[in-house]
Coordinates of C-alpha atoms in Angstrom, one line a residue:
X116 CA -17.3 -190.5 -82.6
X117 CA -16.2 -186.7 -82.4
X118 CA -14.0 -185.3 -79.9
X119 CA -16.2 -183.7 -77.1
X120 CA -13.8 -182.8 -74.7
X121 CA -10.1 -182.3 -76.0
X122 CA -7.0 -180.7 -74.3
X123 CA -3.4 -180.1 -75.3
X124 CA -0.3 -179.3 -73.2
X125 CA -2.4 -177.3 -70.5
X126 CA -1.4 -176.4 -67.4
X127 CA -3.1 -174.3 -64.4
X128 CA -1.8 -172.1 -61.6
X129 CA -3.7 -170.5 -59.2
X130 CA -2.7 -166.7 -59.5
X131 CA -1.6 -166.7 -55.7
X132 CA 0.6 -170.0 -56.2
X133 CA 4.4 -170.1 -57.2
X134 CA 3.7 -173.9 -58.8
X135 CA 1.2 -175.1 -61.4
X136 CA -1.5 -177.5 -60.0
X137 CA -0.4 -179.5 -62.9
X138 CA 1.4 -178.8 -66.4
X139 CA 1.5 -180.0 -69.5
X140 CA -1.5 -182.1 -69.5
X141 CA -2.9 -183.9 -72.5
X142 CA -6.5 -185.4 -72.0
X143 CA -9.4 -186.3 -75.1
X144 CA -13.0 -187.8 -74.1
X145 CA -15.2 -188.9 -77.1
X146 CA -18.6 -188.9 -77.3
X147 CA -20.4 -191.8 -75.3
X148 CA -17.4 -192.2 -73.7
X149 CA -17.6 -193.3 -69.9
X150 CA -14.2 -192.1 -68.8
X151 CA -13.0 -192.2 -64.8
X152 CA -10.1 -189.7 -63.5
X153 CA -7.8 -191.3 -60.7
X154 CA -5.1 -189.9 -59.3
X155 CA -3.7 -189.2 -55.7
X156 CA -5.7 -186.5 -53.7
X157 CA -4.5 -182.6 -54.5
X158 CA -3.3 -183.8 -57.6
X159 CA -6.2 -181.3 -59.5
X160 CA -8.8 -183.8 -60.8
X161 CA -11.7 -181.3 -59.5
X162 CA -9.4 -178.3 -61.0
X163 CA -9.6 -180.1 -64.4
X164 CA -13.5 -180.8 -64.4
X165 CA -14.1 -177.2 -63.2
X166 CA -12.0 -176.6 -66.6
X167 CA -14.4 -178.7 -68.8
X168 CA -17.4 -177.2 -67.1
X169 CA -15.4 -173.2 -67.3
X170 CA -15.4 -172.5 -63.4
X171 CA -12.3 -172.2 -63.9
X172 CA -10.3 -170.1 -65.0
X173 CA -12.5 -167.3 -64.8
X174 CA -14.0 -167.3 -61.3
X175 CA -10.9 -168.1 -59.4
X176 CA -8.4 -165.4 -61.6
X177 CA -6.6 -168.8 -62.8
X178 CA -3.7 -168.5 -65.3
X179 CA -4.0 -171.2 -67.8
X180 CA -1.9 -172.3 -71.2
X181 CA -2.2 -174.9 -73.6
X182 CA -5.4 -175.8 -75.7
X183 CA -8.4 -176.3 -74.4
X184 CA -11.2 -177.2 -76.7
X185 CA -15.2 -178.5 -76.1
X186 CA -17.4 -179.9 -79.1
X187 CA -14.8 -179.1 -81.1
X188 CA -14.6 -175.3 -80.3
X189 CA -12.1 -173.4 -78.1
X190 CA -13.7 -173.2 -74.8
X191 CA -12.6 -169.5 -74.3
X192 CA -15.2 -168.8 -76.9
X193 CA -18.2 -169.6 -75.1
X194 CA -20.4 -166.9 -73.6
X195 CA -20.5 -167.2 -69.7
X196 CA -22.7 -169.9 -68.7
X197 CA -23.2 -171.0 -72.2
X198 CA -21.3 -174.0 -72.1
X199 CA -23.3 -175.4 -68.6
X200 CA -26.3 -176.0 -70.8
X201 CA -24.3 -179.1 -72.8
X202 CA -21.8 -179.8 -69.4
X203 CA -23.1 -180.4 -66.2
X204 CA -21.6 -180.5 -62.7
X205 CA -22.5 -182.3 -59.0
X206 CA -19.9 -181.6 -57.5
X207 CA -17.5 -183.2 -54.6
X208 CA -19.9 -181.1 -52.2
X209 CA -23.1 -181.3 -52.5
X210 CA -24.1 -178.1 -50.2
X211 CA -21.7 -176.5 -52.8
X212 CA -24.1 -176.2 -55.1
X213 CA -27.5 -175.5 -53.2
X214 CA -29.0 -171.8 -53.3
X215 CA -32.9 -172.9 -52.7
X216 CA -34.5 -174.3 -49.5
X217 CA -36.2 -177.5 -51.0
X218 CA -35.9 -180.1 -53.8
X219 CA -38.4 -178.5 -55.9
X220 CA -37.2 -175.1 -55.5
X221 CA -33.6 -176.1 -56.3
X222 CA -34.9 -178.2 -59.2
X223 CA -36.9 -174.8 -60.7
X224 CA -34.2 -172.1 -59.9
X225 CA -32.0 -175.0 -62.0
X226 CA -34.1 -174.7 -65.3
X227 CA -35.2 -170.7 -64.8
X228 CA -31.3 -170.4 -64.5
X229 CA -31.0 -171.7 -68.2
X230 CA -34.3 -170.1 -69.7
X231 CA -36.7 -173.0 -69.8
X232 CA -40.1 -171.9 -70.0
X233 CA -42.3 -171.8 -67.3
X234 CA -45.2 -173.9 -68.3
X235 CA -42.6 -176.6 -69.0
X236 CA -40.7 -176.8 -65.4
X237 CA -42.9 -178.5 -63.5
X238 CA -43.4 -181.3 -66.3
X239 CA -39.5 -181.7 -66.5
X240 CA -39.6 -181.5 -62.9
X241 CA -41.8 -184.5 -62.4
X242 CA -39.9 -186.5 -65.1
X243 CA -36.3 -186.0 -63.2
X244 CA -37.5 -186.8 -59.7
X245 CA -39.6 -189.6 -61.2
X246 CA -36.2 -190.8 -63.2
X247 CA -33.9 -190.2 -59.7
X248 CA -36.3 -191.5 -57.1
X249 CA -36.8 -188.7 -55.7
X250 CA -40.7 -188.5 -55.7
X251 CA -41.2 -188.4 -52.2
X252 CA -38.1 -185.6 -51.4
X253 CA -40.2 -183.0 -53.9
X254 CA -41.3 -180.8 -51.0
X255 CA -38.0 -181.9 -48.4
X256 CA -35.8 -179.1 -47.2
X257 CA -32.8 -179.8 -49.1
X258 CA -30.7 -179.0 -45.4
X259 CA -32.9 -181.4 -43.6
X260 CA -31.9 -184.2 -45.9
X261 CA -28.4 -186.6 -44.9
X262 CA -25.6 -186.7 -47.0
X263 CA -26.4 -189.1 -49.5
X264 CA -30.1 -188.4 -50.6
X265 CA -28.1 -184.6 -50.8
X266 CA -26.3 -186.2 -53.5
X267 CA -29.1 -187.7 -55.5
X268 CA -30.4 -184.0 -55.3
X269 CA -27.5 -182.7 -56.7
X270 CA -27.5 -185.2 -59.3
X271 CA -31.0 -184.6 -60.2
X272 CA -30.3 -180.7 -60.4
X273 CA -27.3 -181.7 -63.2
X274 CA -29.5 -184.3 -65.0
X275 CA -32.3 -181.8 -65.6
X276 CA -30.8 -179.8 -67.4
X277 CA -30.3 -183.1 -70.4
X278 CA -26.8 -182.5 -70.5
X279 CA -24.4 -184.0 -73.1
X280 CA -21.8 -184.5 -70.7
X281 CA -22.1 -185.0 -67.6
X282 CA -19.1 -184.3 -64.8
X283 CA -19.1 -186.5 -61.4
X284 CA -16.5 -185.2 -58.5
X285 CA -16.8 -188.2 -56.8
X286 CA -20.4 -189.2 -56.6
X287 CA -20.4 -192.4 -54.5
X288 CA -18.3 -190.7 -51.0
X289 CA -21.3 -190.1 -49.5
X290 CA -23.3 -192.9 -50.3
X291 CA -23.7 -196.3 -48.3
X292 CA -22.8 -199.4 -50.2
X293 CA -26.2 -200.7 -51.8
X294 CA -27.0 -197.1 -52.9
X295 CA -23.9 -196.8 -54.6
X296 CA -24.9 -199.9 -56.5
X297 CA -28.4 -198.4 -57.8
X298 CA -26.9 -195.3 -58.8
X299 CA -24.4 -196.8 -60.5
X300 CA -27.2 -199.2 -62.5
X301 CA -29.4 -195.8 -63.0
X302 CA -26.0 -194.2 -63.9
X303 CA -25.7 -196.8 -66.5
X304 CA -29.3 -196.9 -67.8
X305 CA -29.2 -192.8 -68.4
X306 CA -26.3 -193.8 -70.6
X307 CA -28.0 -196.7 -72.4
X308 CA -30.7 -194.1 -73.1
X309 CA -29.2 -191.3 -74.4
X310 CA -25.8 -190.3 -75.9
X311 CA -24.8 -189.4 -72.5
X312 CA -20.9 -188.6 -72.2
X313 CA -19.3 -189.6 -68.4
X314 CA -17.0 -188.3 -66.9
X315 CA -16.2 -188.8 -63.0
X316 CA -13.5 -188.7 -60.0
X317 CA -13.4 -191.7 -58.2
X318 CA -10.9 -193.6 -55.9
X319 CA -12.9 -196.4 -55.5
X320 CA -13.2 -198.0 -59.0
X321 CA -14.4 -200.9 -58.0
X322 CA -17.2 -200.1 -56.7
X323 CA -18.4 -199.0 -60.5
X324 CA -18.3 -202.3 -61.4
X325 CA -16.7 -202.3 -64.8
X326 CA -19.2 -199.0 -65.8
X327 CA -16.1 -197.1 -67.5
X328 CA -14.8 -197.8 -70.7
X329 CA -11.3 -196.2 -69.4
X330 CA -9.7 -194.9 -66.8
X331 CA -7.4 -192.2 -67.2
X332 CA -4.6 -191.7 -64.0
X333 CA -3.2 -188.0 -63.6
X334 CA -0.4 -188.3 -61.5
X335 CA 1.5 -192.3 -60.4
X336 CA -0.4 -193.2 -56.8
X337 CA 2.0 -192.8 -53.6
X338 CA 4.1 -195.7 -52.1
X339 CA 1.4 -197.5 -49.6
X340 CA 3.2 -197.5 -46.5
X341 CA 3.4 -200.6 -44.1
X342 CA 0.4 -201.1 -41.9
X343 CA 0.8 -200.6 -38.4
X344 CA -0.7 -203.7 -36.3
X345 CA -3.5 -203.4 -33.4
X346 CA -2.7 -203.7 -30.0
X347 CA -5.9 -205.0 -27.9
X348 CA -5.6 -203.1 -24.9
X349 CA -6.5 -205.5 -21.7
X350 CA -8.7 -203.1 -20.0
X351 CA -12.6 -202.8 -18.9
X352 CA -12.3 -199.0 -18.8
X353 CA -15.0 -197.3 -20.4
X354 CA -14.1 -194.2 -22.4
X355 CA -17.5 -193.3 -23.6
X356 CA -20.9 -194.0 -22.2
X357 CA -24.4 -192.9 -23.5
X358 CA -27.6 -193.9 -21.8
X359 CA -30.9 -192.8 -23.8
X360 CA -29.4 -190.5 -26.0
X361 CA -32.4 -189.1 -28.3
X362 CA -32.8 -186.8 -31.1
X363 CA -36.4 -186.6 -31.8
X364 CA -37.6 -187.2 -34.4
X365 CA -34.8 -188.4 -36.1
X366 CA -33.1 -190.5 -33.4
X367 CA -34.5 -193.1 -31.1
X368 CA -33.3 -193.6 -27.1
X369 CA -30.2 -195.1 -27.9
X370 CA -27.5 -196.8 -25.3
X371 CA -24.3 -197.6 -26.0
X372 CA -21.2 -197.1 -24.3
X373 CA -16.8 -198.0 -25.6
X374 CA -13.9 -199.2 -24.2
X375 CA -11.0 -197.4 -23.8
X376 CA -8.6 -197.9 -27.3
X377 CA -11.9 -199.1 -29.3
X378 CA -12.5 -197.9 -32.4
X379 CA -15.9 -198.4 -33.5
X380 CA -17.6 -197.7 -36.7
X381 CA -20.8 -196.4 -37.1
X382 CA -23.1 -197.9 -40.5
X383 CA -26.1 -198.2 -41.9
X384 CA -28.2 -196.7 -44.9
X385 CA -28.3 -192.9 -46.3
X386 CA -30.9 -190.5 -44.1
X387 CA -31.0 -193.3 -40.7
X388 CA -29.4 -190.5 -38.4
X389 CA -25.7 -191.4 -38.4
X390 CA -24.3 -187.8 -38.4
X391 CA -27.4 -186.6 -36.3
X392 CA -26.3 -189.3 -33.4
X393 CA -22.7 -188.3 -33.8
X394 CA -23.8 -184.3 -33.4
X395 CA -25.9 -185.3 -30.7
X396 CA -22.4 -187.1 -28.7
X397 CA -20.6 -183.7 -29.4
X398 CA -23.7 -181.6 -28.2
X399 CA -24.5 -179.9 -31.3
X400 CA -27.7 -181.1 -31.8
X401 CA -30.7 -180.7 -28.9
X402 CA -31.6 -184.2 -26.9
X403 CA -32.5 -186.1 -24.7
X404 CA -30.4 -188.5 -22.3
X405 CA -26.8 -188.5 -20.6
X406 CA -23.4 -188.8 -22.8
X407 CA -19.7 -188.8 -20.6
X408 CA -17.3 -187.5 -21.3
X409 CA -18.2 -183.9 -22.1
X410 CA -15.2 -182.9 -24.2
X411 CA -15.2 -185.4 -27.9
X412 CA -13.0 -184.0 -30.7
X413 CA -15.2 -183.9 -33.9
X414 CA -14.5 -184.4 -37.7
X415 CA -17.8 -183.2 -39.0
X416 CA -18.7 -185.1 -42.9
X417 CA -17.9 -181.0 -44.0
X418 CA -14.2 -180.0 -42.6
X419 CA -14.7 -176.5 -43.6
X420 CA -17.0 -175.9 -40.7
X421 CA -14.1 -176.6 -38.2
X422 CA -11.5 -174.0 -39.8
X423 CA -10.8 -170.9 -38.0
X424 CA -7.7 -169.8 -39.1
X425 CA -5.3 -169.0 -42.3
X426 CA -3.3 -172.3 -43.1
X427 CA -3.4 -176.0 -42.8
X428 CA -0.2 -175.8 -40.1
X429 CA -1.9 -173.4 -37.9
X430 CA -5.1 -175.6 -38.0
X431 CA -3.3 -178.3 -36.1
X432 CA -1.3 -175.7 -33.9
X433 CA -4.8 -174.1 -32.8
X434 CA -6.2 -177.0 -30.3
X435 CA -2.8 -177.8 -28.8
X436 CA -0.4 -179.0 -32.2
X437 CA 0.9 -182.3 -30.1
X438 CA 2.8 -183.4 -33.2
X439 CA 2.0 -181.2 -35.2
X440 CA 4.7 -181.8 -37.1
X441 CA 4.8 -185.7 -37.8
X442 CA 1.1 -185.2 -38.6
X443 CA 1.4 -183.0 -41.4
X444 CA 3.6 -185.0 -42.8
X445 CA 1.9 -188.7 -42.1
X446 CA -1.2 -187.2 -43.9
X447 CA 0.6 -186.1 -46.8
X448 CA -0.1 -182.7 -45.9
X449 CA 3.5 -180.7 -45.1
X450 CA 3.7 -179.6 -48.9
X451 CA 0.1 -177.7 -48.1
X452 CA 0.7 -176.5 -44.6
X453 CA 1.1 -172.7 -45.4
X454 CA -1.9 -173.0 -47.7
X455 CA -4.9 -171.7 -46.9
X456 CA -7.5 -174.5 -45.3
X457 CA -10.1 -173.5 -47.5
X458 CA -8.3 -173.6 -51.0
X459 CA -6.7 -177.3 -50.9
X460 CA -8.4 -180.3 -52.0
X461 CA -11.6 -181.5 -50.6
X462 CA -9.4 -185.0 -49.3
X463 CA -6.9 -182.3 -48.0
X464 CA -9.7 -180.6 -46.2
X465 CA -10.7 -183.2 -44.5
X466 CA -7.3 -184.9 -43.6
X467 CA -6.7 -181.1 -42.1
X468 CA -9.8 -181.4 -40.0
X469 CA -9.0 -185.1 -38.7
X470 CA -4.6 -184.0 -38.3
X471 CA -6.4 -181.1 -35.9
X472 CA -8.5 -183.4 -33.7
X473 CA -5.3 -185.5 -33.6
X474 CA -3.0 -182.9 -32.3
X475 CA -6.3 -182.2 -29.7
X476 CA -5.2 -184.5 -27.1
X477 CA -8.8 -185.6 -26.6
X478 CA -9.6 -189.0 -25.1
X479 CA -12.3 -189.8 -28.0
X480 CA -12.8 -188.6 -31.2
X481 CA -15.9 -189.4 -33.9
X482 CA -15.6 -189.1 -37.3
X483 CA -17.7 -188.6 -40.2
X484 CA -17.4 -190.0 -43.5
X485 CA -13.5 -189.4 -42.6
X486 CA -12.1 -191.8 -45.4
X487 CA -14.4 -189.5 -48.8
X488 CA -11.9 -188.2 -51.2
X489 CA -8.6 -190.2 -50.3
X490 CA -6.6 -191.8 -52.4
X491 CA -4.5 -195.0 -51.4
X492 CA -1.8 -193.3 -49.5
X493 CA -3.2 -191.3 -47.3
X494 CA -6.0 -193.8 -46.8
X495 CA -3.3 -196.1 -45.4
X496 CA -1.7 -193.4 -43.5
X497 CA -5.0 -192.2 -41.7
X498 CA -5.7 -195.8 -41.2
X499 CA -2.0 -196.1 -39.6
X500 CA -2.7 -193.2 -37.2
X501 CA -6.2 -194.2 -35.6
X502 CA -4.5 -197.1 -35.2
X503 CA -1.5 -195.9 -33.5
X504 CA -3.9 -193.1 -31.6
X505 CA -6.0 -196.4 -30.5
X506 CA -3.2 -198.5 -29.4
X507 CA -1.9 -195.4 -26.9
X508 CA -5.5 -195.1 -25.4
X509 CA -7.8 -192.7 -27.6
X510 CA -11.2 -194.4 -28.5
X511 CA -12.8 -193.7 -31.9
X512 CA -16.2 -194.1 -33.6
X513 CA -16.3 -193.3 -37.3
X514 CA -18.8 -193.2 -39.3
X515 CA -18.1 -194.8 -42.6
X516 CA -19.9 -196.4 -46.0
X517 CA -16.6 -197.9 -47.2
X518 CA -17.0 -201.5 -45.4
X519 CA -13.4 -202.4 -46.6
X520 CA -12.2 -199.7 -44.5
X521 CA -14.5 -200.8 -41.5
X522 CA -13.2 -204.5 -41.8
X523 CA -9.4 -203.3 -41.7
X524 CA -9.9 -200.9 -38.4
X525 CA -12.9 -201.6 -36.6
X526 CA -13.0 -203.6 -33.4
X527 CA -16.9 -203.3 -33.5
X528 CA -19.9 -202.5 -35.3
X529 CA -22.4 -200.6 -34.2
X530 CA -25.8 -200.5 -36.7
X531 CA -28.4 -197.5 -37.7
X532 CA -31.5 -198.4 -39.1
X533 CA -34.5 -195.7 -39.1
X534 CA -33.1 -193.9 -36.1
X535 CA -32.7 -197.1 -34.1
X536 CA -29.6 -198.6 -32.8
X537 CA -28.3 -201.6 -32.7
X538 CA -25.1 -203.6 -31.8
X539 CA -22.3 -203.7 -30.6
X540 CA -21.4 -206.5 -33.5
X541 CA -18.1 -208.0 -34.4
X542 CA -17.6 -207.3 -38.1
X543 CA -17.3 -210.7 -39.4
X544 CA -20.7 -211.3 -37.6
X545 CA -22.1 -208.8 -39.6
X546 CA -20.4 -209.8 -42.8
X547 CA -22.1 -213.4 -42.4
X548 CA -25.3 -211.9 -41.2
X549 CA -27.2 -211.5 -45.0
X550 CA -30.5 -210.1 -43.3
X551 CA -28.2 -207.7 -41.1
X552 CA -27.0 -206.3 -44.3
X553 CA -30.2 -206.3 -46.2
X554 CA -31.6 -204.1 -43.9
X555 CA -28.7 -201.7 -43.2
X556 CA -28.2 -201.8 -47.2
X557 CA -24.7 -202.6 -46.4
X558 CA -22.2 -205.1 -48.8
X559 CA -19.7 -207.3 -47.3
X560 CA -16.2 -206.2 -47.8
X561 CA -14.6 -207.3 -51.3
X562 CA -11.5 -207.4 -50.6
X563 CA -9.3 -206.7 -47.4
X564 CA -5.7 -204.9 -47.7
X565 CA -5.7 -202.2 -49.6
X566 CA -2.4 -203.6 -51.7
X567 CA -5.6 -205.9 -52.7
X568 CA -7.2 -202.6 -54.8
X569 CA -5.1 -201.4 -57.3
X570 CA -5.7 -199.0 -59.7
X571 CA -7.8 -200.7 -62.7
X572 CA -7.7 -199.7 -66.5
X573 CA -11.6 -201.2 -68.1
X574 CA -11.3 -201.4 -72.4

């Protein structure tokens, strides 16, 4: 098998930056290959696949050196948007990469983009949404759709094209635990298929269940740092009640109410209203019913849309900065913190949106998706500070796929299904409870402490 992807001693710098975001780097895929990048977050796995897929350098005035080749031929050679026809992208973000208002429309402006004739789009339309499941999201406004089934679109938009490589930035974050499992199987039959090349970001390798033939690590993982314990707090005082809280049609009346120090987690599958219900909490989306207290600090699933100023430090300074300082630091983000917000890594984003709710001083604080894009460190860290922020009184409910995550935190479950709630549950009730998680698509955790997860080479 050739060489489809091959580079020598490159290294990157953004042109505003006094350091590389890496140097040096030496990295060959073959063709078949199913490869997976690893690495600790802000180490520049997405810079490297907006490399292969030639973002980069030219769209973000990037200074690269070294050798960069693809199919053999130096990759500053291709024409604009030449290369996009053989390498496609779904990227970390799904709304990213979006410019139409539904599935079909994104799925044509996809194909007119690369010249495909007109009397053939609709029949390679029909064959990708047939091939993704998507059949019945043809006519969907893509903005309308949750996180996950925003994924698959993305994913379908890529495959569409009948790419020869095709680039993954972390295609599982948004995706609860069963679906993860049948894109992974339809990953693998695409591959089976075709001479498909594969190459994703992922910091969950597990959950690929042996899929890769490699995995290739770009920078040594941080130290994990010690866990810090749970204090129950002995108290009946409720820190967050809502009574027949509706968003119709997408939420039913739902009642709920948490303790004072909780933290609670929020599951269930892809499109049953989880982000909805927590929008509708903050007040963001219109509804029915009574929710106290008023004033809940938010992580939406996309950080950016919190950011209102021009670095990571003054982020966490803007709602009140109560340690500001230890914060940055705790979430590995101090060697960021005169960076621009909108320029680090999507797992720095999002640790920046979560450090600024932190530093709020509000009583509760939801969370969505909060744990997508972190690698082992800072996933210990974040767990160590709700945690710590839960033992001095704040009460949290998170919204989460990762179920190992949920069994290490959460002091209860609450369940989504179809816009109707259910729960409070203990999470080993749930973990026993096959039917619950049949119909929540939801898999018991498979392992506990993260020192339990290491890093995994497949060969």
């Amino acid at each position: 098998m050739y060489k489809v992807i091959s580079l020598q001693d490159v290294s990157f710098r953004f042109p505003d930056d006094v350091d590389p975001v890496f140097e040096q780097l030496n990295f060959e895929v073959r063709a078949g290959e199913r490869v997976v990048i690893t690495g600790p977050s802000g180490c520049g796995k997405s810079t490297l696949l907006y490399l292969l897929n030639r973002l980069y350098p030219e769209n973000c005035d990037g200074i690269t050196s070294g050798q960069i080749k693809l199919f053999e031929k130096a990759a500053s050679d291709y024409a604009p948007g030449e290369i996009n026809q053989r390498i496609a992208t779904v990227f970390q973000d799904p709304d990213s990469q979006f410019c139409m208002q539904t599935v079909e429309e994104e799925l044509a402006f996809t194909l007119e983009n690369v010249g495909v004739p007109s009397d053939k789009i609709n029949d390679r339309i029909e064959k990708v949404l047939q091939e993704t499941g998507l059949e019945l999201f043809k006519g969907s406004v893509i903005q309308t759709l949750s996180g996950g089934q925003k994924q698959r679109v993305a994913t379908a938009c890529a495959w569409v094209l009948e790419p020869e490589i095709l680039l993954l930035d972390e295609p599982l974050t948004h995706l609860d635990p069963v679906t993860a499992q049948e894109f992974v199987a339809w990953l693998r039959g695409l591959h089976e298929s075709r001479d498909l090349t594969v190459i994703a970001i992922d910091h969950q390798v597990a959950l690929w269940d042996g899929f890769f033939d490699r995995e290739w690590q770009m920078v040594a993982s941080k130290p994990v740092e010690q866990v810090i314990g749970r204090v129950p707090l002995e108290t009946d005082q409720i820190a967050l009640t809502a009574k027949d809280l509706t968003v119709e049609p997408i939420v039913s009346p739902a009642t709920f109410s948490l303790k004072k120090g909780e933290i609670a987690v929020l599951a269930g599958p892809n499109g049953s209203g989880k982000s909805t219900l927590l929008k509708a909490l903050c007040g963001l989306k219109s509804t029915g019913g009574q929710v106290e207290p008023k004033r809940i600090g938010y992580v939406p699933q996309s950080p950016e849309f919190l950011f209102l100023t021009k670095s990571v430090r003054e982020e966490l300074l803007f709602g009140g900065g109560h340690g500001a300082d230890d914060i940055l630091k705790r979430l590995y983000l101090d060697e960021v913190s005169e960076s621009n917000p909108f320029a680090v890594s999507h797992g720095q984003k999002r640790r920046t949106a979560i450090g600024a709710m932190l530093c709020d001083g509000r009583p509760v604080i939801v969370m969505d998706e909060p744990t997508a894009g972190q690698d082992q460190a800072a996933l210990r860290e974040l767990e160590n500070l709700i945690t710590a922020r839960a033992n001095e009184g704040i009460t949290f409910l998170i919204v989460t796929h990762d179920m190992n995550f949920a069994d290490r935190v959460a002091d209860s479950l609450l369940l989504l299904h179809k816009g109707s709630l259910s729960g409070p549950f203990s999470p080993t009730t749930v973990w026993q409870d096959q039917e619950l998680l049949k119909q929540h698509r939801l898999c018991p955790p498979f392992g506990g402490d993260l020192h339990d997860q290491p890093y995994e080479s497949f060969g």
